[in-house]
mmCIF file with all atom_site columns, C-alpha atoms in Angstrom:
data_model
loop_
_atom_site.group_PDB
_atom_site.id
_atom_site.type_symbol
_atom_site.label_atom_id
_atom_site.label_alt_id
_atom_site.label_comp_id
_atom_site.label_asym_id
_atom_site.label_entity_id
_atom_site.label_seq_id
_atom_site.pdbx_PDB_ins_code
_atom_site.Cartn_x
_atom_site.Cartn_y
_atom_site.Cartn_z
_atom_site.occupancy
_atom_site.B_iso_or_equiv
_atom_site.pdbx_formal_charge
_atom_site.auth_seq_id
_atom_site.auth_comp_id
_atom_site.auth_asym_id
_atom_site.auth_atom_id
_atom_site.pdbx_PDB_model_num
ATOM 1   C CA . UNK A 1 1   ? 0.000   0.000  0.000   1.00 88.00 ? 1   UNK A CA 1
ATOM 2   C CA . UNK A 1 2   ? 1.415   3.335  -1.068  1.00 92.00 ? 2   UNK A CA 1
ATOM 3   C CA . UNK A 1 3   ? 1.524   6.027  1.587   1.00 95.00 ? 3   UNK A CA 1
ATOM 4   C CA . UNK A 1 4   ? 2.680   9.619  1.363   1.00 96.00 ? 4   UNK A CA 1
ATOM 5   C CA . UNK A 1 5   ? 3.235   11.556 4.561   1.00 97.00 ? 5   UNK A CA 1
ATOM 6   C CA . UNK A 1 6   ? 3.959   15.274 4.510   1.00 98.00 ? 6   UNK A CA 1
ATOM 7   C CA . UNK A 1 7   ? 5.662   17.163 7.301   1.00 98.00 ? 7   UNK A CA 1
ATOM 8   C CA . UNK A 1 8   ? 7.288   20.503 7.970   1.00 98.00 ? 8   UNK A CA 1
ATOM 9   C CA . UNK A 1 9   ? 4.332   22.848 7.849   1.00 97.00 ? 9   UNK A CA 1
ATOM 10  C CA . UNK A 1 10  ? 3.624   25.464 10.477  1.00 97.00 ? 10  UNK A CA 1
ATOM 11  C CA . UNK A 1 11  ? 2.788   29.044 11.336  1.00 97.00 ? 11  UNK A CA 1
ATOM 12  C CA . UNK A 1 12  ? 5.444   31.514 10.239  1.00 97.00 ? 12  UNK A CA 1
ATOM 13  C CA . UNK A 1 13  ? 5.847   35.200 9.522   1.00 98.00 ? 13  UNK A CA 1
ATOM 14  C CA . UNK A 1 14  ? 6.132   36.573 6.041   1.00 98.00 ? 14  UNK A CA 1
ATOM 15  C CA . UNK A 1 15  ? 9.625   36.497 4.612   1.00 98.00 ? 15  UNK A CA 1
ATOM 16  C CA . UNK A 1 16  ? 10.892  33.396 6.341   1.00 97.00 ? 16  UNK A CA 1
ATOM 17  C CA . UNK A 1 17  ? 11.522  29.929 4.936   1.00 98.00 ? 17  UNK A CA 1
ATOM 18  C CA . UNK A 1 18  ? 10.074  26.479 5.462   1.00 98.00 ? 18  UNK A CA 1
ATOM 19  C CA . UNK A 1 19  ? 11.004  23.109 4.058   1.00 98.00 ? 19  UNK A CA 1
ATOM 20  C CA . UNK A 1 20  ? 8.288   20.556 3.534   1.00 98.00 ? 20  UNK A CA 1
ATOM 21  C CA . UNK A 1 21  ? 9.085   16.864 3.311   1.00 98.00 ? 21  UNK A CA 1
ATOM 22  C CA . UNK A 1 22  ? 7.084   14.032 1.819   1.00 97.00 ? 22  UNK A CA 1
ATOM 23  C CA . UNK A 1 23  ? 8.058   10.518 2.852   1.00 96.00 ? 23  UNK A CA 1
ATOM 24  C CA . UNK A 1 24  ? 6.837   7.755  0.564   1.00 94.00 ? 24  UNK A CA 1
ATOM 25  C CA . UNK A 1 25  ? 6.390   4.149  1.565   1.00 91.00 ? 25  UNK A CA 1
ATOM 26  C CA . UNK A 1 26  ? 5.043   1.108  -0.210  1.00 89.00 ? 26  UNK A CA 1
ATOM 27  C CA . UNK A 1 27  ? 6.582   1.965  -3.568  1.00 81.00 ? 27  UNK A CA 1
ATOM 28  C CA . UNK A 1 28  ? 9.993   2.811  -4.897  1.00 80.00 ? 28  UNK A CA 1
ATOM 29  C CA . UNK A 1 29  ? 10.021  6.527  -5.442  1.00 73.00 ? 29  UNK A CA 1
ATOM 30  C CA . UNK A 1 30  ? 12.611  6.570  -8.149  1.00 71.00 ? 30  UNK A CA 1
ATOM 31  C CA . UNK A 1 31  ? 10.326  5.633  -11.030 1.00 82.00 ? 31  UNK A CA 1
ATOM 32  C CA . UNK A 1 32  ? 7.595   8.226  -10.615 1.00 90.00 ? 32  UNK A CA 1
ATOM 33  C CA . UNK A 1 33  ? 7.027   11.900 -11.117 1.00 95.00 ? 33  UNK A CA 1
ATOM 34  C CA . UNK A 1 34  ? 6.271   13.730 -7.884  1.00 96.00 ? 34  UNK A CA 1
ATOM 35  C CA . UNK A 1 35  ? 4.351   16.922 -7.404  1.00 97.00 ? 35  UNK A CA 1
ATOM 36  C CA . UNK A 1 36  ? 3.312   19.432 -4.785  1.00 98.00 ? 36  UNK A CA 1
ATOM 37  C CA . UNK A 1 37  ? -0.102  21.044 -4.778  1.00 98.00 ? 37  UNK A CA 1
ATOM 38  C CA . UNK A 1 38  ? -1.828  23.397 -2.375  1.00 98.00 ? 38  UNK A CA 1
ATOM 39  C CA . UNK A 1 39  ? -5.336  24.344 -1.412  1.00 98.00 ? 39  UNK A CA 1
ATOM 40  C CA . UNK A 1 40  ? -6.192  27.604 0.269   1.00 96.00 ? 40  UNK A CA 1
ATOM 41  C CA . UNK A 1 41  ? -9.459  28.059 2.191   1.00 92.00 ? 41  UNK A CA 1
ATOM 42  C CA . UNK A 1 42  ? -12.495 28.251 -0.111  1.00 95.00 ? 42  UNK A CA 1
ATOM 43  C CA . UNK A 1 43  ? -10.316 27.743 -3.194  1.00 96.00 ? 43  UNK A CA 1
ATOM 44  C CA . UNK A 1 44  ? -9.577  24.904 -5.531  1.00 96.00 ? 44  UNK A CA 1
ATOM 45  C CA . UNK A 1 45  ? -6.439  22.842 -5.273  1.00 97.00 ? 45  UNK A CA 1
ATOM 46  C CA . UNK A 1 46  ? -3.622  24.394 -7.288  1.00 98.00 ? 46  UNK A CA 1
ATOM 47  C CA . UNK A 1 47  ? -0.433  23.077 -8.783  1.00 98.00 ? 47  UNK A CA 1
ATOM 48  C CA . UNK A 1 48  ? 2.777   24.252 -7.088  1.00 98.00 ? 48  UNK A CA 1
ATOM 49  C CA . UNK A 1 49  ? 5.725   22.241 -8.423  1.00 98.00 ? 49  UNK A CA 1
ATOM 50  C CA . UNK A 1 50  ? 6.622   18.984 -10.148 1.00 98.00 ? 50  UNK A CA 1
ATOM 51  C CA . UNK A 1 51  ? 9.832   17.009 -10.569 1.00 96.00 ? 51  UNK A CA 1
ATOM 52  C CA . UNK A 1 52  ? 10.736  14.117 -12.842 1.00 93.00 ? 52  UNK A CA 1
ATOM 53  C CA . UNK A 1 53  ? 11.844  10.777 -11.449 1.00 89.00 ? 53  UNK A CA 1
ATOM 54  C CA . UNK A 1 54  ? 15.472  11.683 -12.166 1.00 89.00 ? 54  UNK A CA 1
ATOM 55  C CA . UNK A 1 55  ? 15.213  15.120 -10.624 1.00 89.00 ? 55  UNK A CA 1
ATOM 56  C CA . UNK A 1 56  ? 16.566  16.712 -13.781 1.00 92.00 ? 56  UNK A CA 1
ATOM 57  C CA . UNK A 1 57  ? 13.421  18.521 -14.856 1.00 95.00 ? 57  UNK A CA 1
ATOM 58  C CA . UNK A 1 58  ? 11.200  20.710 -12.701 1.00 97.00 ? 58  UNK A CA 1
ATOM 59  C CA . UNK A 1 59  ? 8.268   23.019 -13.330 1.00 98.00 ? 59  UNK A CA 1
ATOM 60  C CA . UNK A 1 60  ? 6.786   25.642 -11.043 1.00 98.00 ? 60  UNK A CA 1
ATOM 61  C CA . UNK A 1 61  ? 3.633   27.665 -10.830 1.00 98.00 ? 61  UNK A CA 1
ATOM 62  C CA . UNK A 1 62  ? 4.274   31.285 -11.725 1.00 98.00 ? 62  UNK A CA 1
ATOM 63  C CA . UNK A 1 63  ? 3.249   32.356 -8.239  1.00 97.00 ? 63  UNK A CA 1
ATOM 64  C CA . UNK A 1 64  ? 6.133   30.466 -6.614  1.00 98.00 ? 64  UNK A CA 1
ATOM 65  C CA . UNK A 1 65  ? 8.797   30.565 -9.309  1.00 98.00 ? 65  UNK A CA 1
ATOM 66  C CA . UNK A 1 66  ? 12.072  31.846 -7.929  1.00 98.00 ? 66  UNK A CA 1
ATOM 67  C CA . UNK A 1 67  ? 11.000  31.311 -4.321  1.00 98.00 ? 67  UNK A CA 1
ATOM 68  C CA . UNK A 1 68  ? 10.210  27.585 -4.088  1.00 98.00 ? 68  UNK A CA 1
ATOM 69  C CA . UNK A 1 69  ? 12.439  24.653 -5.004  1.00 98.00 ? 69  UNK A CA 1
ATOM 70  C CA . UNK A 1 70  ? 11.328  21.066 -5.387  1.00 98.00 ? 70  UNK A CA 1
ATOM 71  C CA . UNK A 1 71  ? 13.866  18.278 -4.954  1.00 97.00 ? 71  UNK A CA 1
ATOM 72  C CA . UNK A 1 72  ? 13.978  14.582 -4.263  1.00 95.00 ? 72  UNK A CA 1
ATOM 73  C CA . UNK A 1 73  ? 16.180  11.971 -2.662  1.00 94.00 ? 73  UNK A CA 1
ATOM 74  C CA . UNK A 1 74  ? 15.233  8.665  -4.235  1.00 91.00 ? 74  UNK A CA 1
ATOM 75  C CA . UNK A 1 75  ? 17.481  6.756  -1.871  1.00 91.00 ? 75  UNK A CA 1
ATOM 76  C CA . UNK A 1 76  ? 15.462  8.103  1.031   1.00 93.00 ? 76  UNK A CA 1
ATOM 77  C CA . UNK A 1 77  ? 12.149  7.886  -0.800  1.00 93.00 ? 77  UNK A CA 1
ATOM 78  C CA . UNK A 1 78  ? 11.534  11.507 0.062   1.00 95.00 ? 78  UNK A CA 1
ATOM 79  C CA . UNK A 1 79  ? 10.529  14.628 -1.829  1.00 96.00 ? 79  UNK A CA 1
ATOM 80  C CA . UNK A 1 80  ? 11.093  18.139 -0.558  1.00 98.00 ? 80  UNK A CA 1
ATOM 81  C CA . UNK A 1 81  ? 9.681   21.587 -1.137  1.00 98.00 ? 81  UNK A CA 1
ATOM 82  C CA . UNK A 1 82  ? 11.944  24.400 -0.011  1.00 98.00 ? 82  UNK A CA 1
ATOM 83  C CA . UNK A 1 83  ? 9.875   27.553 0.381   1.00 98.00 ? 83  UNK A CA 1
ATOM 84  C CA . UNK A 1 84  ? 11.671  30.858 0.726   1.00 98.00 ? 84  UNK A CA 1
ATOM 85  C CA . UNK A 1 85  ? 10.395  34.410 1.074   1.00 98.00 ? 85  UNK A CA 1
ATOM 86  C CA . UNK A 1 86  ? 7.006   33.182 2.150   1.00 98.00 ? 86  UNK A CA 1
ATOM 87  C CA . UNK A 1 87  ? 4.014   35.437 1.643   1.00 98.00 ? 87  UNK A CA 1
ATOM 88  C CA . UNK A 1 88  ? 0.572   35.470 3.288   1.00 97.00 ? 88  UNK A CA 1
ATOM 89  C CA . UNK A 1 89  ? -0.905  34.302 -0.026  1.00 97.00 ? 89  UNK A CA 1
ATOM 90  C CA . UNK A 1 90  ? 1.123   31.092 0.315   1.00 98.00 ? 90  UNK A CA 1
ATOM 91  C CA . UNK A 1 91  ? -1.139  30.087 3.198   1.00 98.00 ? 91  UNK A CA 1
ATOM 92  C CA . UNK A 1 92  ? -2.699  26.744 2.314   1.00 98.00 ? 92  UNK A CA 1
ATOM 93  C CA . UNK A 1 93  ? -2.697  23.038 2.964   1.00 98.00 ? 93  UNK A CA 1
ATOM 94  C CA . UNK A 1 94  ? 0.181   21.569 0.967   1.00 98.00 ? 94  UNK A CA 1
ATOM 95  C CA . UNK A 1 95  ? -0.110  18.113 -0.534  1.00 98.00 ? 95  UNK A CA 1
ATOM 96  C CA . UNK A 1 96  ? 2.488   15.916 -2.184  1.00 98.00 ? 96  UNK A CA 1
ATOM 97  C CA . UNK A 1 97  ? 1.401   13.487 -4.839  1.00 97.00 ? 97  UNK A CA 1
ATOM 98  C CA . UNK A 1 98  ? 2.752   10.668 -6.996  1.00 95.00 ? 98  UNK A CA 1
ATOM 99  C CA . UNK A 1 99  ? 1.760   10.134 -10.612 1.00 93.00 ? 99  UNK A CA 1
ATOM 100 C CA . UNK A 1 100 ? 0.075   7.057  -11.981 1.00 79.00 ? 100 UNK A CA 1
ATOM 101 C CA . UNK A 1 101 ? 3.001   6.206  -14.207 1.00 78.00 ? 101 UNK A CA 1
ATOM 102 C CA . UNK A 1 102 ? 5.822   7.776  -16.159 1.00 78.00 ? 102 UNK A CA 1
ATOM 103 C CA . UNK A 1 103 ? 3.833   10.917 -16.884 1.00 91.00 ? 103 UNK A CA 1
ATOM 104 C CA . UNK A 1 104 ? 5.005   14.449 -16.269 1.00 94.00 ? 104 UNK A CA 1
ATOM 105 C CA . UNK A 1 105 ? 2.103   16.696 -15.491 1.00 95.00 ? 105 UNK A CA 1
ATOM 106 C CA . UNK A 1 106 ? 0.888   19.744 -13.605 1.00 96.00 ? 106 UNK A CA 1
ATOM 107 C CA . UNK A 1 107 ? -2.686  18.425 -13.566 1.00 95.00 ? 107 UNK A CA 1
ATOM 108 C CA . UNK A 1 108 ? -3.874  16.821 -10.369 1.00 94.00 ? 108 UNK A CA 1
ATOM 109 C CA . UNK A 1 109 ? -5.913  14.266 -12.341 1.00 94.00 ? 109 UNK A CA 1
ATOM 110 C CA . UNK A 1 110 ? -2.647  12.629 -13.398 1.00 94.00 ? 110 UNK A CA 1
ATOM 111 C CA . UNK A 1 111 ? -1.678  11.852 -9.809  1.00 96.00 ? 111 UNK A CA 1
ATOM 112 C CA . UNK A 1 112 ? -2.806  8.603  -8.254  1.00 94.00 ? 112 UNK A CA 1
ATOM 113 C CA . UNK A 1 113 ? -1.522  8.877  -4.701  1.00 95.00 ? 113 UNK A CA 1
ATOM 114 C CA . UNK A 1 114 ? -1.833  11.769 -2.274  1.00 97.00 ? 114 UNK A CA 1
ATOM 115 C CA . UNK A 1 115 ? -0.674  12.603 1.198   1.00 98.00 ? 115 UNK A CA 1
ATOM 116 C CA . UNK A 1 116 ? -2.920  13.918 3.932   1.00 97.00 ? 116 UNK A CA 1
ATOM 117 C CA . UNK A 1 117 ? -1.523  17.429 3.640   1.00 98.00 ? 117 UNK A CA 1
ATOM 118 C CA . UNK A 1 118 ? 0.368   19.767 5.917   1.00 98.00 ? 118 UNK A CA 1
ATOM 119 C CA . UNK A 1 119 ? -0.842  23.235 6.877   1.00 98.00 ? 119 UNK A CA 1
ATOM 120 C CA . UNK A 1 120 ? 1.291   26.249 6.092   1.00 98.00 ? 120 UNK A CA 1
ATOM 121 C CA . UNK A 1 121 ? 0.130   29.557 7.517   1.00 98.00 ? 121 UNK A CA 1
ATOM 122 C CA . UNK A 1 122 ? 2.011   32.754 6.767   1.00 98.00 ? 122 UNK A CA 1
ATOM 123 C CA . UNK A 1 123 ? 1.185   35.827 8.797   1.00 97.00 ? 123 UNK A CA 1
ATOM 124 C CA . UNK A 1 124 ? 1.854   39.362 7.624   1.00 93.00 ? 124 UNK A CA 1
#
């Protein structure tokens, strides 16, 4: 059974950094694309970042480009999201997700497995 568990969220002030982690169990991470999504209160879930199985290629939402960095350690079966210069509009529940196969996508419909989410709250 595949499980994704996010950690690292919290309540922080604007301008600081946080690093989210996503630990994967039940499947070897190294063969799948991994993504981060977020959902703010009363809004739809949005794409944040995606990384190929090799870690060579990444894509970011325009709203986080230059501030967030996605990375992965396949040996540790873990994906990370480094978030710098946080803004109040980054407040959301952050989810990591694993694709269904060897697909590279920013669409949440392409992801088969999801974590439970971790709350990030940024105060002004």
